[in-house]
Short mmCIF file of C-alpha atoms and ligand atoms in Angstrom, two decimals:
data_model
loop_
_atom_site.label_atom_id
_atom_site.label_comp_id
_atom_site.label_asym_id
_atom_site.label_seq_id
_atom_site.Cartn_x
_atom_site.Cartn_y
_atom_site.Cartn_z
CA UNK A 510 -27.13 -15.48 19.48
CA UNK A 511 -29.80 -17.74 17.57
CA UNK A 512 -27.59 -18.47 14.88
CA UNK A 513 -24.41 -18.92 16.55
CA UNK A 514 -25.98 -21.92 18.23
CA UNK A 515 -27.21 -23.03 14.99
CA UNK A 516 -23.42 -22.75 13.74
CA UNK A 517 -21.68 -24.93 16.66
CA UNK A 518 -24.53 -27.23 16.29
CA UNK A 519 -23.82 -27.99 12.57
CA UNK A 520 -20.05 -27.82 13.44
CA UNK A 521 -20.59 -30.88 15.64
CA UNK A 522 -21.82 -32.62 12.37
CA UNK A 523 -18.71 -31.73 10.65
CA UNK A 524 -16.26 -35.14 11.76
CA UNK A 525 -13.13 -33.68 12.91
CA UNK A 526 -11.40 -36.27 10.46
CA UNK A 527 -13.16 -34.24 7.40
CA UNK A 528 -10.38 -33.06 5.44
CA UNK A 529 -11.80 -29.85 4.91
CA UNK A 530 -9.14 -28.23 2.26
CA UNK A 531 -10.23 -31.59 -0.08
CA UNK A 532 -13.80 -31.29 0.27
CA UNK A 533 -13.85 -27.31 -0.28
CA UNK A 534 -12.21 -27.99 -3.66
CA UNK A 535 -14.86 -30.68 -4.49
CA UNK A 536 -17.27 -28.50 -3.81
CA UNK A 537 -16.07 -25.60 -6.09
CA UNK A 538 -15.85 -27.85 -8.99
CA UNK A 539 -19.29 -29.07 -7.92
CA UNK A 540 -21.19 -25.93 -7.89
CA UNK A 541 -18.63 -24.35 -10.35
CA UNK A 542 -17.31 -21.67 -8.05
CA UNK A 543 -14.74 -19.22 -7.34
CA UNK A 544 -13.53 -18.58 -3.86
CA UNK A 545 -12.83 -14.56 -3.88
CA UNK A 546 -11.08 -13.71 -0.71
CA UNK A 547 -9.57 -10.54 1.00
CA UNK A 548 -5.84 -10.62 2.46
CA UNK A 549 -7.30 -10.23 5.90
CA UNK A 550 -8.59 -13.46 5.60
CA UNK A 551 -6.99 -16.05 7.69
CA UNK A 552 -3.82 -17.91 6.02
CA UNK A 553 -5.42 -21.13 5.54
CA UNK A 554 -8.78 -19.56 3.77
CA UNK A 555 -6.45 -17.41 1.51
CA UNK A 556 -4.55 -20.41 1.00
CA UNK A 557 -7.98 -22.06 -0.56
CA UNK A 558 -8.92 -18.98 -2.66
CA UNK A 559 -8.84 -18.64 -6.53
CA UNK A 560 -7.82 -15.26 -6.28
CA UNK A 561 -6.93 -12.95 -3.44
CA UNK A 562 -6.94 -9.15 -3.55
CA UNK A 563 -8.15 -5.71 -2.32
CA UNK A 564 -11.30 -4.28 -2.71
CA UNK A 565 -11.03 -2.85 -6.04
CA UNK A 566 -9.57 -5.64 -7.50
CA UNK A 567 -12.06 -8.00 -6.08
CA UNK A 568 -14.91 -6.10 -7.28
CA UNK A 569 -13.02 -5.92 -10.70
CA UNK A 570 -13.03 -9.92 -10.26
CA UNK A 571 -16.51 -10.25 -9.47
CA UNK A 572 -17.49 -8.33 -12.39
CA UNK A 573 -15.83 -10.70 -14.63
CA UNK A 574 -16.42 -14.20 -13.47
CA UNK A 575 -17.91 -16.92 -15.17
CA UNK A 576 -18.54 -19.04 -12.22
CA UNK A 577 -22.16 -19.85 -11.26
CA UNK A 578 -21.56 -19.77 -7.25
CA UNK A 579 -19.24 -16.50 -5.79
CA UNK A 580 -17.97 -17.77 -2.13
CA UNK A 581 -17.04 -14.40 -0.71
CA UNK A 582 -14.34 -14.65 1.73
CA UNK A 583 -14.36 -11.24 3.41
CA UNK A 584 -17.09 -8.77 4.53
CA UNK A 585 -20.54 -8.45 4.20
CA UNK A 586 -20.44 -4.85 1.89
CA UNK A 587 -17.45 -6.88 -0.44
CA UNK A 588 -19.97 -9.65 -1.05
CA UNK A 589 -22.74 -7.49 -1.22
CA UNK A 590 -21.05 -5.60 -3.74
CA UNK A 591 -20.37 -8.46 -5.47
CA UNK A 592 -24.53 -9.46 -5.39
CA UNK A 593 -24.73 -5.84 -6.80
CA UNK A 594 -22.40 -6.83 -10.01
CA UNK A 595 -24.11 -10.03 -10.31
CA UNK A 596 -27.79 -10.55 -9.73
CA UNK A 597 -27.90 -13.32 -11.14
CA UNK A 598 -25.18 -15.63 -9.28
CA UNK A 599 -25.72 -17.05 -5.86
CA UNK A 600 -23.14 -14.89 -3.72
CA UNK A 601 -22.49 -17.02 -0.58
CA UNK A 602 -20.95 -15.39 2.70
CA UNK A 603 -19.40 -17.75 5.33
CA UNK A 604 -21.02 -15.47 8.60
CA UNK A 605 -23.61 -13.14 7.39
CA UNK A 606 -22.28 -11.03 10.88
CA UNK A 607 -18.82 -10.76 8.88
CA UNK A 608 -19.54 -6.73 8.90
CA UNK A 609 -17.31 -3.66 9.35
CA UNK A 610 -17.29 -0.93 11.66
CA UNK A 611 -17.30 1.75 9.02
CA UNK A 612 -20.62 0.50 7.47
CA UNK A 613 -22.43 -0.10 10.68
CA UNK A 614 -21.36 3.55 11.58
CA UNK A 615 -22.76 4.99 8.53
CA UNK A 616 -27.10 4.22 8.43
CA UNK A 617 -28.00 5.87 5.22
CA UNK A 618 -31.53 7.48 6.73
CA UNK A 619 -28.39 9.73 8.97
CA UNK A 620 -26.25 10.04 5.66
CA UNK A 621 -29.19 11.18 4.04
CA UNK A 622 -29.93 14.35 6.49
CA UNK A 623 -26.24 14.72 6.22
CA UNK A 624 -26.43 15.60 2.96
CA UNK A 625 -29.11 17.43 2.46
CA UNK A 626 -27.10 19.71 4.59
CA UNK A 627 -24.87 20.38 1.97
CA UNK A 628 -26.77 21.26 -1.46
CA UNK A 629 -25.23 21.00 -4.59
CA UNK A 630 -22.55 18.75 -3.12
CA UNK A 631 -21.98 14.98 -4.92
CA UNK A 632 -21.50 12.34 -2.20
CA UNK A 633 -18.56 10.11 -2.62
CA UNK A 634 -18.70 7.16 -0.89
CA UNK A 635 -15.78 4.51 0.40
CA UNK A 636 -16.95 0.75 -1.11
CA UNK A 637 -17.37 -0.10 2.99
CA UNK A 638 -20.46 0.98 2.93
CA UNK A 639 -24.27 -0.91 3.02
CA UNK A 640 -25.89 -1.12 -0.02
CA UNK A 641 -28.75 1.46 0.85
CA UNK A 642 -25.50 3.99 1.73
CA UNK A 643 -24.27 3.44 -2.27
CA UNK A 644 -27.64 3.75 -3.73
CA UNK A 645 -27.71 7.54 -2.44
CA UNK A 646 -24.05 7.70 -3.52
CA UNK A 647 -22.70 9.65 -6.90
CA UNK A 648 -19.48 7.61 -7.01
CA UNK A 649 -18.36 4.86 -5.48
CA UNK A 650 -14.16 4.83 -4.07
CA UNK A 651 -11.77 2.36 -2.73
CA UNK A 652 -8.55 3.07 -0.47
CA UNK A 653 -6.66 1.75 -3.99
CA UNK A 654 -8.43 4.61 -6.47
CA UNK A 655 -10.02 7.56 -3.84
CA UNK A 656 -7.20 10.08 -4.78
CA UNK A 657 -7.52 9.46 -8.83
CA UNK A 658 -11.58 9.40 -8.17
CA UNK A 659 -11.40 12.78 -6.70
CA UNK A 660 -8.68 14.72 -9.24
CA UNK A 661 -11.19 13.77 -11.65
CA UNK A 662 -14.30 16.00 -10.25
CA UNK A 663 -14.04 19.43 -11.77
CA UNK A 664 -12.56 21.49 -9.20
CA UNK A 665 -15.53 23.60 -8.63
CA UNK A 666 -17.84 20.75 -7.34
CA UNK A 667 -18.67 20.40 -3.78
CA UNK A 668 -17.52 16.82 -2.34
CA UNK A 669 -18.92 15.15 0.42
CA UNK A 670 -16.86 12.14 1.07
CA UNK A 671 -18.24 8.97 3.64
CA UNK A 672 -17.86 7.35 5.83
CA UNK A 673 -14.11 7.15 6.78
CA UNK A 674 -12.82 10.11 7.83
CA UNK A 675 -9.05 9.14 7.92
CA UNK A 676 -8.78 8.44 4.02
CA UNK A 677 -11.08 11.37 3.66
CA UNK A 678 -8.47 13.39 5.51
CA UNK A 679 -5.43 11.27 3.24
CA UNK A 680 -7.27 12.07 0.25
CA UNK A 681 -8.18 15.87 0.63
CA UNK A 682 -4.14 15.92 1.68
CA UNK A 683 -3.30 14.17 -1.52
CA UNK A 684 -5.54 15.84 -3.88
CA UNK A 685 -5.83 19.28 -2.39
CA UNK A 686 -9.62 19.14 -2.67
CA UNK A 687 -11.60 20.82 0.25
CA UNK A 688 -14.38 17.86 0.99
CA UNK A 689 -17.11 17.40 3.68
CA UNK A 690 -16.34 14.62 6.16
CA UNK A 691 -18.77 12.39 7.85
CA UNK A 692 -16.98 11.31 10.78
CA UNK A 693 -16.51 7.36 10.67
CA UNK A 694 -13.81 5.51 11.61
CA UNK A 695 -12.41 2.09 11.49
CA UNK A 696 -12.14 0.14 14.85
CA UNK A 697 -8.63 -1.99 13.64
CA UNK A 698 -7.08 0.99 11.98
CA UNK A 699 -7.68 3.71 14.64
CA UNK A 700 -6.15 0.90 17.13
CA UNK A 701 -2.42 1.24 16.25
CA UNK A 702 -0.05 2.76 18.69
CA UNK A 703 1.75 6.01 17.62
CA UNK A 704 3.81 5.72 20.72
CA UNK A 705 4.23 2.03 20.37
CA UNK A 706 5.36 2.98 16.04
CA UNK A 707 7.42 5.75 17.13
CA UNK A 708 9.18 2.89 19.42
CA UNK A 709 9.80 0.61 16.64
CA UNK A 710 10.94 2.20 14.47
CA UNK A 711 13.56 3.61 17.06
CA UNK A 712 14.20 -0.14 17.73
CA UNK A 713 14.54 -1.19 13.96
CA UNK A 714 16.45 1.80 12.20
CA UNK A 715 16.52 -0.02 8.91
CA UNK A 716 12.78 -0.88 8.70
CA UNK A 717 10.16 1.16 6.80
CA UNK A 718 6.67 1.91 8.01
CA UNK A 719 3.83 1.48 6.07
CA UNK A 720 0.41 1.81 6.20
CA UNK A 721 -3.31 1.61 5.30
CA UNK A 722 -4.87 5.53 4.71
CA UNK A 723 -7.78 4.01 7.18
CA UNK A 724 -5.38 4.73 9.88
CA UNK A 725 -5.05 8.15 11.91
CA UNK A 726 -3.07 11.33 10.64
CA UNK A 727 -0.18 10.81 12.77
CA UNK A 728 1.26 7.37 11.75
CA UNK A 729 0.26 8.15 8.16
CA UNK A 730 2.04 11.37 8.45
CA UNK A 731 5.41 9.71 10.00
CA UNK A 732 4.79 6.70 7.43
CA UNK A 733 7.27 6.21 4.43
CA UNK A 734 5.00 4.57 2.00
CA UNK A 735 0.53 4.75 2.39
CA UNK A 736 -1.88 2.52 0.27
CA UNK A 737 -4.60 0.05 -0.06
CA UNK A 738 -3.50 -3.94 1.22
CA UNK A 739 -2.48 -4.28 -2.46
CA UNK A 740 -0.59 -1.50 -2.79
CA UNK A 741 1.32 -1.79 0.76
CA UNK A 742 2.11 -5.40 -1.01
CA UNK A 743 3.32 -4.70 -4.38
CA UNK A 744 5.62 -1.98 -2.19
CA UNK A 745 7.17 -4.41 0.33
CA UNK A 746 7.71 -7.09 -2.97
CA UNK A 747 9.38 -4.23 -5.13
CA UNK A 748 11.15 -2.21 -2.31
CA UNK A 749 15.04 -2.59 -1.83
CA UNK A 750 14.50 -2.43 1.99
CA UNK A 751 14.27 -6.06 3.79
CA UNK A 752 12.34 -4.72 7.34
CA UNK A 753 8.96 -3.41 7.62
CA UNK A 754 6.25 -2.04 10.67
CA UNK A 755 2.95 -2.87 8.79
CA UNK A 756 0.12 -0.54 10.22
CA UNK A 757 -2.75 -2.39 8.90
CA UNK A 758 -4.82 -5.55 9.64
CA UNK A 759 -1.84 -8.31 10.26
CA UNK A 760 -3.41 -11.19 8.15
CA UNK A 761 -1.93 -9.28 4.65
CA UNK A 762 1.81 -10.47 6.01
CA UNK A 763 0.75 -14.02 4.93
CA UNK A 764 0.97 -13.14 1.25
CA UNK A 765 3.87 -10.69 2.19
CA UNK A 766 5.96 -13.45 3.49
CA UNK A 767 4.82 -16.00 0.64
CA UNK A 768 5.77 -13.47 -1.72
CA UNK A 769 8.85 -12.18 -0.12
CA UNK A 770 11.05 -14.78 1.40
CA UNK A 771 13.68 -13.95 3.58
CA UNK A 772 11.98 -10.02 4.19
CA UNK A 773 11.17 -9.34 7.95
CA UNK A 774 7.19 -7.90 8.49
CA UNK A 775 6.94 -6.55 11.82
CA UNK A 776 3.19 -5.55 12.57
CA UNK A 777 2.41 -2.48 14.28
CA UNK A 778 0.78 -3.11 18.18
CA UNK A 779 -2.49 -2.21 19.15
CA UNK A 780 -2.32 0.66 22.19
CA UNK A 781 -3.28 -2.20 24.65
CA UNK A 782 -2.10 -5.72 24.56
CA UNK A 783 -5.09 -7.21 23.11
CA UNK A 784 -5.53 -8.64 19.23
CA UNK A 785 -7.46 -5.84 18.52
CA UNK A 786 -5.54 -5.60 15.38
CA UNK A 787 -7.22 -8.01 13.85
CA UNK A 788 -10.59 -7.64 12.43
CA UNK A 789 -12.88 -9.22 14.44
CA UNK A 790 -15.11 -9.10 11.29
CA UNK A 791 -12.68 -10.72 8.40
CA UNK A 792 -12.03 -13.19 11.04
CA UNK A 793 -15.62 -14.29 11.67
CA UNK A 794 -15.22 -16.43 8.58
CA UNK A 795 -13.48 -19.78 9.33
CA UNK A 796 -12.45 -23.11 7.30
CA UNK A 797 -15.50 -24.79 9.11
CA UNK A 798 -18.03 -22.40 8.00
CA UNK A 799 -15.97 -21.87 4.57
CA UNK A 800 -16.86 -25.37 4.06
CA UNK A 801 -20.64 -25.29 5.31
CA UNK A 802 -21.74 -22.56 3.38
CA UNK A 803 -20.43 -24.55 0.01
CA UNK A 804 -22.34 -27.24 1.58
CA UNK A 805 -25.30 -26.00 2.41
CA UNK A 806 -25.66 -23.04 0.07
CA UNK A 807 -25.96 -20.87 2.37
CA UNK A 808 -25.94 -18.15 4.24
CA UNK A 809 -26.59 -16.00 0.83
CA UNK A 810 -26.64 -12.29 0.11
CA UNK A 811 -29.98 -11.63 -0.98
CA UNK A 812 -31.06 -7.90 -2.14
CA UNK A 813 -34.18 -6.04 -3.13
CA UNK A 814 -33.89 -5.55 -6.80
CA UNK A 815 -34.78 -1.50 -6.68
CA UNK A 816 -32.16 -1.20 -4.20
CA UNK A 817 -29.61 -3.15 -6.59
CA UNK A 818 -30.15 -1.33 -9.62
CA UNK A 819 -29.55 2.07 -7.74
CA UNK A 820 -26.52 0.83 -5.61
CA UNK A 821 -25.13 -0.29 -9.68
CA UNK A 822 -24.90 2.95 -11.07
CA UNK A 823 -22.35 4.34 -8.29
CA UNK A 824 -20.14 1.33 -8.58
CA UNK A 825 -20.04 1.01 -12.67
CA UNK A 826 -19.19 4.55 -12.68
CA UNK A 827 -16.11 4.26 -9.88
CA UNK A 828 -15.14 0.97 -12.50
CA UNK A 829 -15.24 3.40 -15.39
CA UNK A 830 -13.54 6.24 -13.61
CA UNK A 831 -10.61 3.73 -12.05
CA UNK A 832 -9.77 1.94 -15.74
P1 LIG B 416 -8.47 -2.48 0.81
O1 LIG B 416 -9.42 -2.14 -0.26
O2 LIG B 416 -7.25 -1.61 0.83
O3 LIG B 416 -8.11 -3.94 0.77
O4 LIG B 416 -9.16 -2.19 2.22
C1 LIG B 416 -10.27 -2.90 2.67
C2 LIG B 416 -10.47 -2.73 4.10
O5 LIG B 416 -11.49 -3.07 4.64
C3 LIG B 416 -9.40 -2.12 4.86
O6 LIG B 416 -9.70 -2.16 6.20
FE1 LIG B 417 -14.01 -2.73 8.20
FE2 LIG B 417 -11.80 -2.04 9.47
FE3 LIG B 417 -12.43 -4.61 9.27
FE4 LIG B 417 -11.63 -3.25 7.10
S1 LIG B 417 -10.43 -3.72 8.92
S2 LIG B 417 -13.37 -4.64 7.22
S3 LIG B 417 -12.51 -1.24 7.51
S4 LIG B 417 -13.60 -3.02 10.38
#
């Protein structure tokens, strides 16, 4: 509560004449940054950005920057994990309480008794995680590499794989690899309407569905095409088809439509008419406090440098395992 107060108060200071696109790019060449956003980021942030991608490829980006500043535009774990990759930058976050249900729903003291439930298992954990959940992780996964991750564990290894259970479920499907399942979820994905799909699709013969693995079994099942926000984009740019239902978070049909002119994205409802299809996370993060935290240098990801060296060795080894 504190420090949304704080926020609207230094808001006020920003003039509403401030052309905030101009100064953001001063400030980047002042502090020699680079903007990394995620394609759930609002159109006018991902607009802004230097590069734009999923979560593999942005922690592929972070790992090979020169800049001296990383402005994360996304969620806390992506900018942690950038922190992780680069102790030695200044990783600024726009709202520090830019989080994600499949993190918060995973403490790692509860992983922990998890596993010990389950000896001689590895743990394999999704990249939305904390950073205390990857430094008890073996290997580190994203929705883009999870499948290729897992066909390359010899097949007599025990797997437990955290915290989302619907790309655990898409994965063990894909692979064919039994695997333990902690039961998280994500609050966007596990929104979408089967009913509401099922609807569409009767209403738009010609248009394909696709979606995220983070959603449930049964639109994944009925879906023609499933894969990480880059891969549901690189389908929709090099498909034949001109209509698609998108089941995942609606701000990727920004770069869908950029990239894909004259292509129809229809995005699959919520069960309820609310938003709730948005991430009420990714969207925390704003133009306004895009520009502040250039400004001000802060909010920052700071992290214990024990905890940082043992949340590394998962991550460099999913890098490794995904080149
Ligand atoms: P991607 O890695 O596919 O971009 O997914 C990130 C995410 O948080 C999906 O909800
Ligand atoms: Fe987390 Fe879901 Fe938001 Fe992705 S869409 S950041 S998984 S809450």
């Amino acid at each position: 509560m504190e420090s949304i107060i704080n926020i609207n108060i230094e808001q006020k200071r920003i003039s509403p004449l401030l052309d905030l696109v101009s100064e953001i790019k001063k400030l980047k060449k002042e502090l020699n940054a680079v903007i990394l956003a995620h394609y759930y980021q609002e159109s006018e942030i991902q607009d802004l950005a230097d590069f734009i991608g999923d979560s593999l490829q942005l922690s592929q980006e972070a790992e090979k920057t020169d800049a001296d500043v990383i402005v994360f535009a996304g969620v806390h774990f992506m900018a942690e994990t950038a922190k992780i990759l680069n102790p030695n930058k200044q990783v600024l976050l726009p709202d520090l309480k830019a989080g994600c249900s499949l993190a918060e729903g995973c403490p790692a003291e509860l992983l922990e008794k998890f596993k010990s439930r389950y000896p001689g298992h590895i743990l394999i954990s999704y990249i939305n995680c904390t950073a205390a959940v990857k430094a008890i992780s073996d290997i580190i996964c994203t929705s883009s590499n999870a499948v290729k991750i897992v066909n390359q564990i010899p097949k007599d290894q025990g797997i437990i794989f955290a915290p989302d259970r619907n790309l655990g479920r898409y994965v063990i499907k894909m692979s064919g690899r039994d695997m333990v399942l902690w039961q998280g979820a994500c609050i966007v994905h596990e929104t979408f309407s089967d009913r509401k799909i099922t609807r569409l699709k009767i209403e738009n013969p010609l248009a394909l569905l696709i979606a995220h693995p983070e959603c449930e079994e049964p639109i994944l099942q009925k879906a023609d095409y499933v894969g990480s926000t880059s891969g549901l984009l690189n389908f929709v740019t090099t498909s034949e088809s001109n209509e698609f239902i998108v089941a995942t978070e609606p701000g990727i049909i920004h770069q869908m439509e950029l990239r894909n002119p004259g292509k129809k994205f229809i995005p699959a409802p919520p069960e309820s008419g609310c938003s709730c299809n948005e991430c009420p996370y990714m969207k925390l993060n704003t133009l306004e406090k895009l520009y502040l935290c250039m400004r001000d240098r802060k909010p920052e990801i700071d992290l214990e440098e024990e905890l940082r060296k043992r949340a590394l060795a998962p991550l460099k080894r999913m890098l490794e395992m995904s080149r």
